[in-house]
mmCIF file of C-alpha atoms in Angstrom:
data_model
loop_
_atom_site.group_PDB
_atom_site.id
_atom_site.type_symbol
_atom_site.label_atom_id
_atom_site.label_comp_id
_atom_site.label_asym_id
_atom_site.label_seq_id
_atom_site.Cartn_x
_atom_site.Cartn_y
_atom_site.Cartn_z
ATOM 1 C CA UNK A 1168 171.396 204.970 84.099
ATOM 2 C CA UNK A 1169 168.940 207.486 85.397
ATOM 3 C CA UNK A 1170 170.186 207.022 88.961
ATOM 4 C CA UNK A 1171 173.751 207.831 87.943
ATOM 5 C CA UNK A 1172 172.822 210.864 85.857
ATOM 6 C CA UNK A 1173 171.203 212.707 88.764
ATOM 7 C CA UNK A 1174 167.779 212.473 87.163
ATOM 8 C CA UNK A 1175 164.887 211.585 89.359
ATOM 9 C CA UNK A 1176 161.180 212.037 89.761
ATOM 10 C CA UNK A 1177 160.316 214.623 92.360
ATOM 11 C CA UNK A 1178 157.147 216.063 93.813
ATOM 12 C CA UNK A 1179 156.102 219.236 92.077
ATOM 13 C CA UNK A 1180 154.559 222.092 93.962
ATOM 14 C CA UNK A 1181 156.491 221.743 97.195
ATOM 15 C CA UNK A 1182 157.234 224.977 98.956
ATOM 16 C CA UNK A 1183 160.661 225.745 100.285
ATOM 17 C CA UNK A 1184 159.515 224.519 103.689
ATOM 18 C CA UNK A 1185 158.504 221.147 102.244
ATOM 19 C CA UNK A 1186 154.737 221.482 102.309
ATOM 20 C CA UNK A 1187 152.841 220.687 99.123
ATOM 21 C CA UNK A 1188 150.054 222.490 97.276
ATOM 22 C CA UNK A 1189 147.399 220.308 98.886
ATOM 23 C CA UNK A 1190 148.429 221.636 102.320
ATOM 24 C CA UNK A 1191 147.917 225.283 101.342
ATOM 25 C CA UNK A 1192 144.810 227.262 102.250
ATOM 26 C CA UNK A 1193 143.941 229.884 99.642
ATOM 27 C CA UNK A 1194 141.042 231.287 101.650
ATOM 28 C CA UNK A 1195 143.383 233.875 103.182
ATOM 29 C CA UNK A 1196 145.666 236.392 101.497
ATOM 30 C CA UNK A 1197 148.694 234.861 103.188
ATOM 31 C CA UNK A 1198 147.625 231.372 102.074
ATOM 32 C CA UNK A 1199 147.051 232.578 98.511
ATOM 33 C CA UNK A 1200 150.515 234.158 98.465
ATOM 34 C CA UNK A 1201 152.027 230.920 99.727
ATOM 35 C CA UNK A 1202 150.125 229.023 97.029
ATOM 36 C CA UNK A 1203 151.461 231.365 94.336
ATOM 37 C CA UNK A 1204 154.982 230.903 95.679
ATOM 38 C CA UNK A 1205 154.521 227.136 95.659
ATOM 39 C CA UNK A 1206 153.186 227.222 92.096
ATOM 40 C CA UNK A 1207 156.119 229.406 91.001
ATOM 41 C CA UNK A 1208 158.529 226.947 92.639
ATOM 42 C CA UNK A 1209 156.820 224.032 90.911
ATOM 43 C CA UNK A 1210 157.063 225.794 87.540
ATOM 44 C CA UNK A 1211 160.765 226.559 88.095
ATOM 45 C CA UNK A 1212 161.369 222.931 89.008
ATOM 46 C CA UNK A 1213 159.508 221.779 85.895
ATOM 47 C CA UNK A 1214 161.573 224.171 83.727
ATOM 48 C CA UNK A 1215 164.809 222.910 85.290
ATOM 49 C CA UNK A 1216 163.807 219.293 84.725
ATOM 50 C CA UNK A 1217 162.785 220.016 81.124
ATOM 51 C CA UNK A 1218 166.161 221.657 80.581
ATOM 52 C CA UNK A 1219 167.965 218.672 82.108
ATOM 53 C CA UNK A 1220 165.925 216.219 80.044
ATOM 54 C CA UNK A 1221 166.651 218.238 76.905
ATOM 55 C CA UNK A 1222 170.370 218.057 77.646
ATOM 56 C CA UNK A 1223 170.132 214.289 78.223
ATOM 57 C CA UNK A 1224 168.228 213.919 74.957
ATOM 58 C CA UNK A 1225 170.950 215.876 73.148
ATOM 59 C CA UNK A 1226 173.614 213.608 74.682
ATOM 60 C CA UNK A 1227 171.656 210.543 73.547
ATOM 61 C CA UNK A 1228 171.392 211.955 70.029
ATOM 62 C CA UNK A 1229 175.111 212.756 69.966
ATOM 63 C CA UNK A 1230 175.996 209.302 71.262
ATOM 64 C CA UNK A 1231 173.709 207.687 68.700
ATOM 65 C CA UNK A 1232 175.349 209.656 65.913
ATOM 66 C CA UNK A 1233 178.814 208.688 67.164
ATOM 67 C CA UNK A 1234 177.870 205.020 67.395
ATOM 68 C CA UNK A 1235 176.342 205.121 63.929
ATOM 69 C CA UNK A 1236 179.548 206.652 62.506
ATOM 70 C CA UNK A 1237 181.656 204.063 64.346
ATOM 71 C CA UNK A 1238 179.511 201.245 62.940
ATOM 72 C CA UNK A 1239 179.958 202.588 59.401
ATOM 73 C CA UNK A 1240 183.712 202.926 59.902
ATOM 74 C CA UNK A 1241 183.997 199.389 61.291
ATOM 75 C CA UNK A 1242 181.969 197.994 58.396
ATOM 76 C CA UNK A 1243 184.208 199.791 55.910
ATOM 77 C CA UNK A 1244 187.351 198.565 57.681
ATOM 78 C CA UNK A 1245 186.051 195.000 57.729
ATOM 79 C CA UNK A 1246 185.252 195.223 54.034
ATOM 80 C CA UNK A 1247 188.762 196.526 53.273
ATOM 81 C CA UNK A 1248 190.297 193.672 55.264
ATOM 82 C CA UNK A 1249 188.158 191.082 53.485
ATOM 83 C CA UNK A 1250 188.934 192.636 50.091
ATOM 84 C CA UNK A 1251 192.661 192.638 50.911
ATOM 85 C CA UNK A 1252 192.506 188.930 51.813
ATOM 86 C CA UNK A 1253 190.630 188.170 48.625
ATOM 87 C CA UNK A 1254 193.231 190.034 46.551
ATOM 88 C CA UNK A 1255 196.057 188.187 48.307
ATOM 89 C CA UNK A 1256 194.423 184.815 47.701
ATOM 90 C CA UNK A 1257 193.818 185.679 44.060
ATOM 91 C CA UNK A 1258 197.489 186.621 43.642
ATOM 92 C CA UNK A 1259 198.583 183.360 45.293
ATOM 93 C CA UNK A 1260 196.303 181.355 43.004
ATOM 94 C CA UNK A 1261 197.675 183.118 39.916
ATOM 95 C CA UNK A 1262 201.268 182.492 41.038
ATOM 96 C CA UNK A 1263 200.573 178.810 41.618
ATOM 97 C CA UNK A 1264 198.865 178.461 38.235
ATOM 98 C CA UNK A 1265 201.859 180.087 36.491
ATOM 99 C CA UNK A 1266 204.259 177.781 38.332
ATOM 100 C CA UNK A 1267 202.160 174.771 37.362
ATOM 101 C CA UNK A 1268 202.064 175.839 33.710
ATOM 102 C CA UNK A 1269 205.843 176.439 33.721
ATOM 103 C CA UNK A 1270 206.405 172.989 35.240
ATOM 104 C CA UNK A 1271 204.175 171.396 32.624
ATOM 105 C CA UNK A 1272 206.011 173.252 29.822
ATOM 106 C CA UNK A 1273 209.405 172.140 31.214
ATOM 107 C CA UNK A 1274 208.206 168.553 31.453
ATOM 108 C CA UNK A 1275 206.960 168.696 27.840
ATOM 109 C CA UNK A 1276 210.333 170.070 26.686
ATOM 110 C CA UNK A 1277 212.187 167.382 28.618
ATOM 111 C CA UNK A 1278 210.019 164.737 26.959
ATOM 112 C CA UNK A 1279 210.723 166.230 23.515
ATOM 113 C CA UNK A 1280 214.449 166.402 24.229
ATOM 114 C CA UNK A 1281 214.564 162.760 25.269
ATOM 115 C CA UNK A 1282 212.565 161.839 22.134
ATOM 116 C CA UNK A 1283 215.076 163.797 20.026
ATOM 117 C CA UNK A 1284 218.023 162.006 21.648
ATOM 118 C CA UNK A 1285 216.354 158.635 21.067
ATOM 119 C CA UNK A 1286 215.701 159.469 17.416
ATOM 120 C CA UNK A 1287 219.381 160.423 16.935
ATOM 121 C CA UNK A 1288 220.479 157.143 18.486
ATOM 122 C CA UNK A 1289 218.376 155.100 16.061
#
């Protein structure tokens, strides 16, 4: 999550000593210089955070693309497995139908043979 990634929400405009912009007095030259330094620090911090957030966004995009590719690959693999099972079942059905037809043909021949033997005996 955000806590684990090192991302956090900070206070912008803090000087290196920890004071914020609201504590600065720009009525003096020294105060104005401190305010400019604080503003520069805040801008640097904003730029760093924007850079970090951009990198996180790129990681999210990359992860999303990877997950999308994985989902497509899994769907294709599942389809191949289902198609393979269907082909196997179709082959088994055909084999059983051929065996049944062969059995029926053999039974018909056996009946004809017995009829032939009976006709010879008469």
